[in-house]
């Protein structure tokens, strides 16, 4: 089984940012990449004053939203990412942002129910790739994060091209190299994919090559690939009124969309 804690721990360790400038540039790049998401949230959930984000990573979206909301809460399993987020929140002077380390599957501290719950960048799909029971626990965590009548925003990756490549191979496996942005402490990433058609689960093994030549490997992610019908059915005990989008510009979702972005309304208790 995939170890969720091994996938991201240490990614943003201080050793990867040898100078203040390297850290500044990385934060600036992460904020830049959050602008379109923050704008989408501002438009779609214009009345929301509080946000709770599950699997918030380095806190980039919370910081990007900080001047639009009164209260922002976020948690993530990776202690190193939460350390990074805390230092960033403090450096940015965001007194309304609170982040802590926690496990979505066994939360030790529940966020105060917010106007809007968020779980993006495909993170929700990790739990369905583990088992139906893990998935139901993740849905219950999302349900508890949002006040009745509030909103939920999920972003799931569909990987249509990767799945087509895997399905074209006799063993269902496919791999590719990518070069990363200049601000990233790593220069290259190697992704090896395997698609289990029966379970609808895409397994992704990642290897990163740093600019100094050192190699970071052993990070594995497995994602359940959802259809609108399966996702809607799964969330139905807690959420209704889904609206589907195919990108952060707000275009409609289509079967070949790379992203499935969906907003729900939290049902009354
Ligand atoms: C693809 S990253 C996305 C981070 C963030 N959502 C963003 O937009 O930058 C997925 C995150 O999910 C976190 N994660 C994985 N399993 C988790 C769990 N059980 N509970 C909380 N966070 C988890 C990882 O540590 C990682 O930071």
PDB file of C-alpha atoms and ligand atoms in Angstrom:
ATOM      1  CA  UNK A   1       0.000   0.000   0.000  1.00  0.00           C
ATOM      2  CA  UNK A   2       1.187   3.560  -0.724  1.00  0.00           C
ATOM      3  CA  UNK A   3       2.634   5.351   2.326  1.00  0.00           C
ATOM      4  CA  UNK A   4       1.027   8.804   2.168  1.00  0.00           C
ATOM      5  CA  UNK A   5       3.511  10.265   4.632  1.00  0.00           C
ATOM      6  CA  UNK A   6       6.492   9.372   2.395  1.00  0.00           C
ATOM      7  CA  UNK A   7       5.181  11.161  -0.685  1.00  0.00           C
ATOM      8  CA  UNK A   8       5.863  14.757   0.413  1.00  0.00           C
ATOM      9  CA  UNK A   9       7.881  14.731   3.640  1.00  0.00           C
ATOM     10  CA  UNK A  10      11.057  16.820   3.304  1.00  0.00           C
ATOM     11  CA  UNK A  11      10.231  18.236  -0.143  1.00  0.00           C
ATOM     12  CA  UNK A  12      10.541  21.810   1.108  1.00  0.00           C
ATOM     13  CA  UNK A  13      13.331  21.240   3.641  1.00  0.00           C
ATOM     14  CA  UNK A  14      15.569  24.252   4.389  1.00  0.00           C
ATOM     15  CA  UNK A  15      18.544  22.485   2.764  1.00  0.00           C
ATOM     16  CA  UNK A  16      16.811  22.910  -0.604  1.00  0.00           C
ATOM     17  CA  UNK A  17      16.949  26.717  -0.273  1.00  0.00           C
ATOM     18  CA  UNK A  18      20.611  27.667   0.098  1.00  0.00           C
ATOM     19  CA  UNK A  19      19.970  31.441   0.025  1.00  0.00           C
ATOM     20  CA  UNK A  20      17.245  33.852   1.130  1.00  0.00           C
ATOM     21  CA  UNK A  21      16.815  34.764  -2.512  1.00  0.00           C
ATOM     22  CA  UNK A  22      16.175  31.119  -3.502  1.00  0.00           C
ATOM     23  CA  UNK A  23      13.482  30.909  -0.814  1.00  0.00           C
ATOM     24  CA  UNK A  24      11.950  34.252  -1.859  1.00  0.00           C
ATOM     25  CA  UNK A  25      11.813  33.188  -5.507  1.00  0.00           C
ATOM     26  CA  UNK A  26      10.210  29.847  -4.644  1.00  0.00           C
ATOM     27  CA  UNK A  27       7.537  31.525  -2.518  1.00  0.00           C
ATOM     28  CA  UNK A  28       6.892  34.078  -5.279  1.00  0.00           C
ATOM     29  CA  UNK A  29       6.507  31.304  -7.861  1.00  0.00           C
ATOM     30  CA  UNK A  30       4.114  29.378  -5.584  1.00  0.00           C
ATOM     31  CA  UNK A  31       1.974  32.507  -5.048  1.00  0.00           C
ATOM     32  CA  UNK A  32       1.968  33.315  -8.748  1.00  0.00           C
ATOM     33  CA  UNK A  33       0.628  29.820  -9.437  1.00  0.00           C
ATOM     34  CA  UNK A  34      -2.153  30.375  -6.897  1.00  0.00           C
ATOM     35  CA  UNK A  35      -3.563  33.595  -8.369  1.00  0.00           C
ATOM     36  CA  UNK A  36      -5.985  31.932 -10.790  1.00  0.00           C
ATOM     37  CA  UNK A  37      -7.257  29.563  -8.090  1.00  0.00           C
ATOM     38  CA  UNK A  38      -7.703  32.403  -5.586  1.00  0.00           C
ATOM     39  CA  UNK A  39      -9.571  34.452  -8.213  1.00  0.00           C
ATOM     40  CA  UNK A  40     -11.852  31.504  -9.025  1.00  0.00           C
ATOM     41  CA  UNK A  41     -12.625  31.072  -5.301  1.00  0.00           C
ATOM     42  CA  UNK A  42     -13.251  34.817  -4.933  1.00  0.00           C
ATOM     43  CA  UNK A  43     -15.787  34.714  -7.794  1.00  0.00           C
ATOM     44  CA  UNK A  44     -17.503  31.380  -7.060  1.00  0.00           C
ATOM     45  CA  UNK A  45     -17.669  31.782  -3.250  1.00  0.00           C
ATOM     46  CA  UNK A  46     -17.878  35.559  -2.979  1.00  0.00           C
ATOM     47  CA  UNK A  47     -19.774  35.461   0.351  1.00  0.00           C
ATOM     48  CA  UNK A  48     -17.282  33.180   2.159  1.00  0.00           C
ATOM     49  CA  UNK A  49     -15.427  34.709   5.109  1.00  0.00           C
ATOM     50  CA  UNK A  50     -13.708  31.565   6.393  1.00  0.00           C
ATOM     51  CA  UNK A  51     -11.833  28.722   4.735  1.00  0.00           C
ATOM     52  CA  UNK A  52     -10.568  25.333   5.904  1.00  0.00           C
ATOM     53  CA  UNK A  53      -8.138  23.549   3.599  1.00  0.00           C
ATOM     54  CA  UNK A  54      -7.315  19.842   3.875  1.00  0.00           C
ATOM     55  CA  UNK A  55      -3.899  18.736   2.530  1.00  0.00           C
ATOM     56  CA  UNK A  56      -2.805  22.406   2.309  1.00  0.00           C
ATOM     57  CA  UNK A  57       0.857  21.589   1.575  1.00  0.00           C
ATOM     58  CA  UNK A  58       3.112  24.637   1.945  1.00  0.00           C
ATOM     59  CA  UNK A  59       0.113  26.929   2.576  1.00  0.00           C
ATOM     60  CA  UNK A  60       0.373  28.793  -0.737  1.00  0.00           C
ATOM     61  CA  UNK A  61      -3.398  28.991  -1.393  1.00  0.00           C
ATOM     62  CA  UNK A  62      -4.208  30.119   2.162  1.00  0.00           C
ATOM     63  CA  UNK A  63      -1.617  32.885   1.878  1.00  0.00           C
ATOM     64  CA  UNK A  64      -2.945  33.856  -1.558  1.00  0.00           C
ATOM     65  CA  UNK A  65      -6.475  34.095  -0.060  1.00  0.00           C
ATOM     66  CA  UNK A  66      -5.463  35.769   3.211  1.00  0.00           C
ATOM     67  CA  UNK A  67      -6.507  39.294   2.297  1.00  0.00           C
ATOM     68  CA  UNK A  68      -9.957  38.146   1.053  1.00  0.00           C
ATOM     69  CA  UNK A  69     -11.032  36.147   4.149  1.00  0.00           C
ATOM     70  CA  UNK A  70     -11.336  36.739   7.888  1.00  0.00           C
ATOM     71  CA  UNK A  71     -10.173  33.293   8.973  1.00  0.00           C
ATOM     72  CA  UNK A  72      -8.108  30.619   7.193  1.00  0.00           C
ATOM     73  CA  UNK A  73      -7.202  27.194   8.567  1.00  0.00           C
ATOM     74  CA  UNK A  74      -5.172  24.459   6.924  1.00  0.00           C
ATOM     75  CA  UNK A  75      -3.603  21.136   7.789  1.00  0.00           C
ATOM     76  CA  UNK A  76      -1.294  18.674   6.065  1.00  0.00           C
ATOM     77  CA  UNK A  77       0.290  15.321   6.881  1.00  0.00           C
ATOM     78  CA  UNK A  78       3.849  16.403   5.973  1.00  0.00           C
ATOM     79  CA  UNK A  79       5.501  18.066   9.003  1.00  0.00           C
ATOM     80  CA  UNK A  80       8.175  19.649   6.773  1.00  0.00           C
ATOM     81  CA  UNK A  81       5.522  21.335   4.629  1.00  0.00           C
ATOM     82  CA  UNK A  82       3.703  22.651   7.692  1.00  0.00           C
ATOM     83  CA  UNK A  83       7.020  24.038   9.052  1.00  0.00           C
ATOM     84  CA  UNK A  84       7.543  25.743   5.712  1.00  0.00           C
ATOM     85  CA  UNK A  85       3.961  27.081   5.755  1.00  0.00           C
ATOM     86  CA  UNK A  86       4.289  28.424   9.350  1.00  0.00           C
ATOM     87  CA  UNK A  87       7.475  30.305   8.551  1.00  0.00           C
ATOM     88  CA  UNK A  88       5.921  31.716   5.402  1.00  0.00           C
ATOM     89  CA  UNK A  89       2.691  32.759   7.180  1.00  0.00           C
ATOM     90  CA  UNK A  90       4.794  34.574   9.782  1.00  0.00           C
ATOM     91  CA  UNK A  91       7.079  36.218   7.218  1.00  0.00           C
ATOM     92  CA  UNK A  92       4.004  37.377   5.257  1.00  0.00           C
ATOM     93  CA  UNK A  93       2.369  38.733   8.444  1.00  0.00           C
ATOM     94  CA  UNK A  94      -0.862  36.757   7.856  1.00  0.00           C
ATOM     95  CA  UNK A  95      -2.305  36.786  11.373  1.00  0.00           C
ATOM     96  CA  UNK A  96      -5.607  35.263  10.178  1.00  0.00           C
ATOM     97  CA  UNK A  97      -3.937  32.052   8.868  1.00  0.00           C
ATOM     98  CA  UNK A  98      -3.531  29.011  11.138  1.00  0.00           C
ATOM     99  CA  UNK A  99      -1.802  25.839   9.879  1.00  0.00           C
ATOM    100  CA  UNK A 100      -1.053  22.575  11.655  1.00  0.00           C
ATOM    101  CA  UNK A 101       0.138  19.043  10.989  1.00  0.00           C
ATOM    102  CA  UNK A 102      -2.669  16.490  10.891  1.00  0.00           C
ATOM    103  CA  UNK A 103      -3.907  13.387   9.113  1.00  0.00           C
ATOM    104  CA  UNK A 104      -7.119  13.755   7.138  1.00  0.00           C
ATOM    105  CA  UNK A 105      -7.878  10.080   7.857  1.00  0.00           C
ATOM    106  CA  UNK A 106      -7.422  10.295  11.641  1.00  0.00           C
ATOM    107  CA  UNK A 107      -7.703  13.955  12.572  1.00  0.00           C
ATOM    108  CA  UNK A 108      -6.559  14.924  16.042  1.00  0.00           C
ATOM    109  CA  UNK A 109      -7.847  18.497  15.740  1.00  0.00           C
ATOM    110  CA  UNK A 110     -10.899  19.430  13.689  1.00  0.00           C
ATOM    111  CA  UNK A 111     -10.939  22.860  12.010  1.00  0.00           C
ATOM    112  CA  UNK A 112     -13.752  25.137  13.164  1.00  0.00           C
ATOM    113  CA  UNK A 113     -16.508  24.525  10.561  1.00  0.00           C
ATOM    114  CA  UNK A 114     -15.839  27.020   7.783  1.00  0.00           C
ATOM    115  CA  UNK A 115     -17.904  28.731   5.084  1.00  0.00           C
ATOM    116  CA  UNK A 116     -15.762  26.937   2.522  1.00  0.00           C
ATOM    117  CA  UNK A 117     -13.825  23.653   2.646  1.00  0.00           C
ATOM    118  CA  UNK A 118     -11.084  23.069   0.089  1.00  0.00           C
ATOM    119  CA  UNK A 119      -9.084  20.043  -1.023  1.00  0.00           C
ATOM    120  CA  UNK A 120      -7.262  20.626  -4.301  1.00  0.00           C
ATOM    121  CA  UNK A 121      -4.345  19.433  -6.456  1.00  0.00           C
ATOM    122  CA  UNK A 122      -5.818  15.929  -6.596  1.00  0.00           C
ATOM    123  CA  UNK A 123      -5.184  15.163  -2.910  1.00  0.00           C
ATOM    124  CA  UNK A 124      -8.688  13.794  -2.254  1.00  0.00           C
ATOM    125  CA  UNK A 125      -8.047  11.022  -4.820  1.00  0.00           C
ATOM    126  CA  UNK A 126      -5.272   9.484  -2.640  1.00  0.00           C
ATOM    127  CA  UNK A 127      -7.814   8.073  -0.216  1.00  0.00           C
ATOM    128  CA  UNK A 128      -9.971   6.242  -2.774  1.00  0.00           C
ATOM    129  CA  UNK A 129      -6.810   4.658  -4.150  1.00  0.00           C
ATOM    130  CA  UNK A 130      -6.200   3.141  -0.688  1.00  0.00           C
ATOM    131  CA  UNK A 131      -9.688   1.635  -0.115  1.00  0.00           C
ATOM    132  CA  UNK A 132     -13.390   2.456   0.087  1.00  0.00           C
ATOM    133  CA  UNK A 133     -13.107   2.739   3.882  1.00  0.00           C
ATOM    134  CA  UNK A 134     -10.253   5.312   3.657  1.00  0.00           C
ATOM    135  CA  UNK A 135     -12.302   7.228   1.122  1.00  0.00           C
ATOM    136  CA  UNK A 136     -15.393   7.345   3.366  1.00  0.00           C
ATOM    137  CA  UNK A 137     -13.257   8.599   6.270  1.00  0.00           C
ATOM    138  CA  UNK A 138     -11.857  11.366   4.066  1.00  0.00           C
ATOM    139  CA  UNK A 139     -15.393  12.380   3.028  1.00  0.00           C
ATOM    140  CA  UNK A 140     -16.463  12.501   6.698  1.00  0.00           C
ATOM    141  CA  UNK A 141     -13.452  14.757   7.460  1.00  0.00           C
ATOM    142  CA  UNK A 142     -14.502  17.102   4.669  1.00  0.00           C
ATOM    143  CA  UNK A 143     -18.090  17.070   5.945  1.00  0.00           C
ATOM    144  CA  UNK A 144     -16.945  18.087   9.439  1.00  0.00           C
ATOM    145  CA  UNK A 145     -14.816  20.955   8.075  1.00  0.00           C
ATOM    146  CA  UNK A 146     -17.728  22.841   6.522  1.00  0.00           C
ATOM    147  CA  UNK A 147     -20.729  24.494   8.201  1.00  0.00           C
ATOM    148  CA  UNK A 148     -24.190  23.377   6.995  1.00  0.00           C
ATOM    149  CA  UNK A 149     -25.041  25.430   3.906  1.00  0.00           C
ATOM    150  CA  UNK A 150     -21.347  26.170   3.276  1.00  0.00           C
ATOM    151  CA  UNK A 151     -19.363  25.222   0.178  1.00  0.00           C
ATOM    152  CA  UNK A 152     -16.818  22.584  -0.733  1.00  0.00           C
ATOM    153  CA  UNK A 153     -14.278  22.863  -3.523  1.00  0.00           C
ATOM    154  CA  UNK A 154     -12.421  19.820  -4.828  1.00  0.00           C
ATOM    155  CA  UNK A 155      -9.903  19.585  -7.632  1.00  0.00           C
ATOM    156  CA  UNK A 156      -9.148  16.146  -9.063  1.00  0.00           C
ATOM    157  CA  UNK A 157      -6.739  15.231 -11.812  1.00  0.00           C
ATOM    158  CA  UNK A 158      -8.101  13.098 -14.637  1.00  0.00           C
ATOM    159  CA  UNK A 159      -4.819  12.349 -16.494  1.00  0.00           C
ATOM    160  CA  UNK A 160      -6.576  11.413 -19.787  1.00  0.00           C
ATOM    161  CA  UNK A 161      -3.358  11.419 -21.876  1.00  0.00           C
ATOM    162  CA  UNK A 162      -1.304   9.473 -19.301  1.00  0.00           C
ATOM    163  CA  UNK A 163      -4.046   6.855 -18.972  1.00  0.00           C
ATOM    164  CA  UNK A 164      -4.241   6.543 -22.780  1.00  0.00           C
ATOM    165  CA  UNK A 165      -0.436   6.020 -22.892  1.00  0.00           C
ATOM    166  CA  UNK A 166      -0.618   3.367 -20.152  1.00  0.00           C
ATOM    167  CA  UNK A 167      -3.521   1.577 -21.846  1.00  0.00           C
ATOM    168  CA  UNK A 168      -1.563   1.491 -25.120  1.00  0.00           C
ATOM    169  CA  UNK A 169       1.247  -0.492 -23.423  1.00  0.00           C
ATOM    170  CA  UNK A 170       0.846  -4.261 -22.921  1.00  0.00           C
ATOM    171  CA  UNK A 171       1.882  -3.982 -19.236  1.00  0.00           C
ATOM    172  CA  UNK A 172      -0.142  -0.785 -18.562  1.00  0.00           C
ATOM    173  CA  UNK A 173       3.045   1.213 -17.704  1.00  0.00           C
ATOM    174  CA  UNK A 174       4.445   4.440 -19.153  1.00  0.00           C
ATOM    175  CA  UNK A 175       7.137   6.955 -18.113  1.00  0.00           C
ATOM    176  CA  UNK A 176       8.382  10.462 -18.920  1.00  0.00           C
ATOM    177  CA  UNK A 177      11.013  13.078 -17.927  1.00  0.00           C
ATOM    178  CA  UNK A 178      10.197  16.779 -17.333  1.00  0.00           C
ATOM    179  CA  UNK A 179      12.427  19.795 -16.746  1.00  0.00           C
ATOM    180  CA  UNK A 180      11.230  21.956 -13.828  1.00  0.00           C
ATOM    181  CA  UNK A 181      11.021  25.769 -13.477  1.00  0.00           C
ATOM    182  CA  UNK A 182      14.274  27.652 -12.775  1.00  0.00           C
ATOM    183  CA  UNK A 183      13.059  28.616  -9.257  1.00  0.00           C
ATOM    184  CA  UNK A 184      12.558  24.963  -8.285  1.00  0.00           C
ATOM    185  CA  UNK A 185      15.367  23.398  -6.206  1.00  0.00           C
ATOM    186  CA  UNK A 186      15.044  20.324  -8.436  1.00  0.00           C
ATOM    187  CA  UNK A 187      15.961  20.400 -12.122  1.00  0.00           C
ATOM    188  CA  UNK A 188      14.327  17.249 -13.518  1.00  0.00           C
ATOM    189  CA  UNK A 189      11.553  14.888 -12.530  1.00  0.00           C
ATOM    190  CA  UNK A 190      10.999  11.358 -13.805  1.00  0.00           C
ATOM    191  CA  UNK A 191       7.462  10.033 -13.586  1.00  0.00           C
ATOM    192  CA  UNK A 192       6.672   6.338 -13.993  1.00  0.00           C
ATOM    193  CA  UNK A 193       2.940   5.592 -14.269  1.00  0.00           C
ATOM    194  CA  UNK A 194       0.899   2.365 -14.042  1.00  0.00           C
ATOM    195  CA  UNK A 195      -2.879   2.294 -14.544  1.00  0.00           C
ATOM    196  CA  UNK A 196      -5.106  -0.348 -12.954  1.00  0.00           C
ATOM    197  CA  UNK A 197      -8.154  -0.226 -15.186  1.00  0.00           C
ATOM    198  CA  UNK A 198     -10.273  -2.442 -12.953  1.00  0.00           C
ATOM    199  CA  UNK A 199      -9.870  -0.277  -9.841  1.00  0.00           C
ATOM    200  CA  UNK A 200      -9.585   2.995 -11.795  1.00  0.00           C
ATOM    201  CA  UNK A 201      -6.331   3.754  -9.943  1.00  0.00           C
ATOM    202  CA  UNK A 202      -3.293   5.488 -11.442  1.00  0.00           C
ATOM    203  CA  UNK A 203      -0.008   4.857  -9.630  1.00  0.00           C
ATOM    204  CA  UNK A 204       2.714   7.479 -10.048  1.00  0.00           C
ATOM    205  CA  UNK A 205       6.313   6.920  -8.935  1.00  0.00           C
ATOM    206  CA  UNK A 206       8.412  10.093  -8.905  1.00  0.00           C
ATOM    207  CA  UNK A 207      12.135  10.683  -8.958  1.00  0.00           C
ATOM    208  CA  UNK A 208      13.639  14.184  -8.671  1.00  0.00           C
ATOM    209  CA  UNK A 209      17.150  15.230  -9.718  1.00  0.00           C
ATOM    210  CA  UNK A 210      18.400  18.296  -7.793  1.00  0.00           C
ATOM    211  CA  UNK A 211      20.468  21.063  -9.408  1.00  0.00           C
ATOM    212  CA  UNK A 212      23.504  19.732  -7.512  1.00  0.00           C
ATOM    213  CA  UNK A 213      22.952  16.266  -9.051  1.00  0.00           C
ATOM    214  CA  UNK A 214      21.590  14.555  -5.922  1.00  0.00           C
ATOM    215  CA  UNK A 215      18.610  12.264  -6.434  1.00  0.00           C
ATOM    216  CA  UNK A 216      15.391  12.160  -4.408  1.00  0.00           C
ATOM    217  CA  UNK A 217      13.454   8.964  -5.086  1.00  0.00           C
ATOM    218  CA  UNK A 218      10.891   6.619  -3.587  1.00  0.00           C
ATOM    219  CA  UNK A 219       7.983   9.078  -3.631  1.00  0.00           C
ATOM    220  CA  UNK A 220       4.844   7.274  -4.767  1.00  0.00           C
ATOM    221  CA  UNK A 221       1.358   8.623  -5.265  1.00  0.00           C
ATOM    222  CA  UNK A 222      -1.730   6.620  -6.280  1.00  0.00           C
ATOM    223  CA  UNK A 223      -4.878   8.410  -7.418  1.00  0.00           C
ATOM    224  CA  UNK A 224      -8.396   7.165  -7.923  1.00  0.00           C
ATOM    225  CA  UNK A 225      -9.755   8.561 -11.182  1.00  0.00           C
ATOM    226  CA  UNK A 226     -13.368   9.693 -10.651  1.00  0.00           C
ATOM    227  CA  UNK A 227     -16.300  10.221 -12.963  1.00  0.00           C
ATOM    228  CA  UNK A 228     -18.838  12.909 -11.984  1.00  0.00           C
ATOM    229  CA  UNK A 229     -21.327  10.129 -11.114  1.00  0.00           C
ATOM    230  CA  UNK A 230     -18.992   8.215  -8.752  1.00  0.00           C
ATOM    231  CA  UNK A 231     -17.839  11.391  -7.001  1.00  0.00           C
ATOM    232  CA  UNK A 232     -21.367  12.741  -6.586  1.00  0.00           C
ATOM    233  CA  UNK A 233     -22.577   9.394  -5.174  1.00  0.00           C
ATOM    234  CA  UNK A 234     -19.684   9.231  -2.713  1.00  0.00           C
ATOM    235  CA  UNK A 235     -20.216  12.752  -1.366  1.00  0.00           C
ATOM    236  CA  UNK A 236     -24.030  12.522  -1.306  1.00  0.00           C
ATOM    237  CA  UNK A 237     -24.346  11.787   2.457  1.00  0.00           C
ATOM    238  CA  UNK A 238     -22.785  15.211   3.210  1.00  0.00           C
ATOM    239  CA  UNK A 239     -22.906  17.367   0.092  1.00  0.00           C
ATOM    240  CA  UNK A 240     -25.280  18.194  -2.780  1.00  0.00           C
ATOM    241  CA  UNK A 241     -25.740  20.691  -5.635  1.00  0.00           C
ATOM    242  CA  UNK A 242     -22.519  19.852  -7.537  1.00  0.00           C
ATOM    243  CA  UNK A 243     -21.254  22.258 -10.203  1.00  0.00           C
ATOM    244  CA  UNK A 244     -18.535  20.950 -12.497  1.00  0.00           C
ATOM    245  CA  UNK A 245     -15.670  22.879 -14.104  1.00  0.00           C
ATOM    246  CA  UNK A 246     -12.805  21.737 -16.336  1.00  0.00           C
ATOM    247  CA  UNK A 247     -10.302  24.430 -15.355  1.00  0.00           C
ATOM    248  CA  UNK A 248      -9.680  27.380 -13.035  1.00  0.00           C
ATOM    249  CA  UNK A 249     -10.848  29.821 -15.710  1.00  0.00           C
ATOM    250  CA  UNK A 250     -14.338  28.410 -15.030  1.00  0.00           C
ATOM    251  CA  UNK A 251     -14.845  26.522 -18.323  1.00  0.00           C
ATOM    252  CA  UNK A 252     -17.244  23.571 -18.227  1.00  0.00           C
ATOM    253  CA  UNK A 253     -16.013  20.051 -17.428  1.00  0.00           C
ATOM    254  CA  UNK A 254     -15.829  17.651 -20.412  1.00  0.00           C
ATOM    255  CA  UNK A 255     -14.933  13.925 -20.523  1.00  0.00           C
ATOM    256  CA  UNK A 256     -11.429  14.778 -21.858  1.00  0.00           C
ATOM    257  CA  UNK A 257     -10.727  17.575 -19.313  1.00  0.00           C
ATOM    258  CA  UNK A 258      -7.423  17.236 -17.465  1.00  0.00           C
ATOM    259  CA  UNK A 259      -8.948  18.687 -14.308  1.00  0.00           C
ATOM    260  CA  UNK A 260     -12.223  18.028 -12.579  1.00  0.00           C
ATOM    261  CA  UNK A 261     -13.003  21.009 -10.377  1.00  0.00           C
ATOM    262  CA  UNK A 262     -16.262  20.675  -8.499  1.00  0.00           C
ATOM    263  CA  UNK A 263     -18.104  22.771  -5.979  1.00  0.00           C
ATOM    264  CA  UNK A 264     -20.756  21.346  -3.635  1.00  0.00           C
ATOM    265  CA  UNK A 265     -23.076  22.662  -0.970  1.00  0.00           C
ATOM    266  CA  UNK A 266     -22.879  21.114   2.512  1.00  0.00           C
ATOM    267  CA  UNK A 267     -26.257  19.598   3.459  1.00  0.00           C
ATOM    268  CA  UNK A 268     -27.954  20.606   6.697  1.00  0.00           C
ATOM    269  CA  UNK A 269     -27.157  18.276   9.662  1.00  0.00           C
TER     270      UNK A 269
HETATM  271  C1  LIG B   1      -0.169  17.488  -4.348  1.00  0.00           C
HETATM  272  S1  LIG B   1       0.145  18.056  -2.721  1.00  0.00           S
HETATM  273  C2  LIG B   1      -0.856  19.481  -2.760  1.00  0.00           C
HETATM  274  C3  LIG B   1      -0.643  20.493  -1.696  1.00  0.00           C
HETATM  275  C4  LIG B   1      -1.600  21.684  -1.724  1.00  0.00           C
HETATM  276  N1  LIG B   1      -2.982  21.274  -1.839  1.00  0.00           N
HETATM  277  C5  LIG B   1      -1.298  22.651  -2.856  1.00  0.00           C
HETATM  278  O1  LIG B   1      -2.218  23.019  -3.541  1.00  0.00           O
HETATM  279  O2  LIG B   1      -0.167  23.068  -3.007  1.00  0.00           O
HETATM  280  C6  LIG B   1      -0.783  16.924  -1.721  1.00  0.00           C
HETATM  281  C7  LIG B   1      -0.649  17.123  -0.228  1.00  0.00           C
HETATM  282  O3  LIG B   1      -1.488  16.178   0.459  1.00  0.00           O
HETATM  283  C8  LIG B   1      -0.864  15.880   1.690  1.00  0.00           C
HETATM  284  N2  LIG B   1      -1.467  14.671   2.279  1.00  0.00           N
HETATM  285  C9  LIG B   1      -1.378  13.397   1.812  1.00  0.00           C
HETATM  286  N3  LIG B   1      -2.048  12.566   2.616  1.00  0.00           N
HETATM  287  C10 LIG B   1      -2.593  13.317   3.617  1.00  0.00           C
HETATM  288  C11 LIG B   1      -3.389  13.015   4.752  1.00  0.00           C
HETATM  289  N4  LIG B   1      -3.758  11.758   5.048  1.00  0.00           N
HETATM  290  N5  LIG B   1      -3.768  14.026   5.568  1.00  0.00           N
HETATM  291  C12 LIG B   1      -3.381  15.311   5.295  1.00  0.00           C
HETATM  292  N6  LIG B   1      -2.603  15.641   4.236  1.00  0.00           N
HETATM  293  C13 LIG B   1      -2.218  14.662   3.401  1.00  0.00           C
HETATM  294  C14 LIG B   1       0.605  15.726   1.311  1.00  0.00           C
HETATM  295  O4  LIG B   1       1.470  15.804   2.442  1.00  0.00           O
HETATM  296  C15 LIG B   1       0.770  16.883   0.306  1.00  0.00           C
HETATM  297  O5  LIG B   1       1.272  18.044   0.912  1.00  0.00           O
END
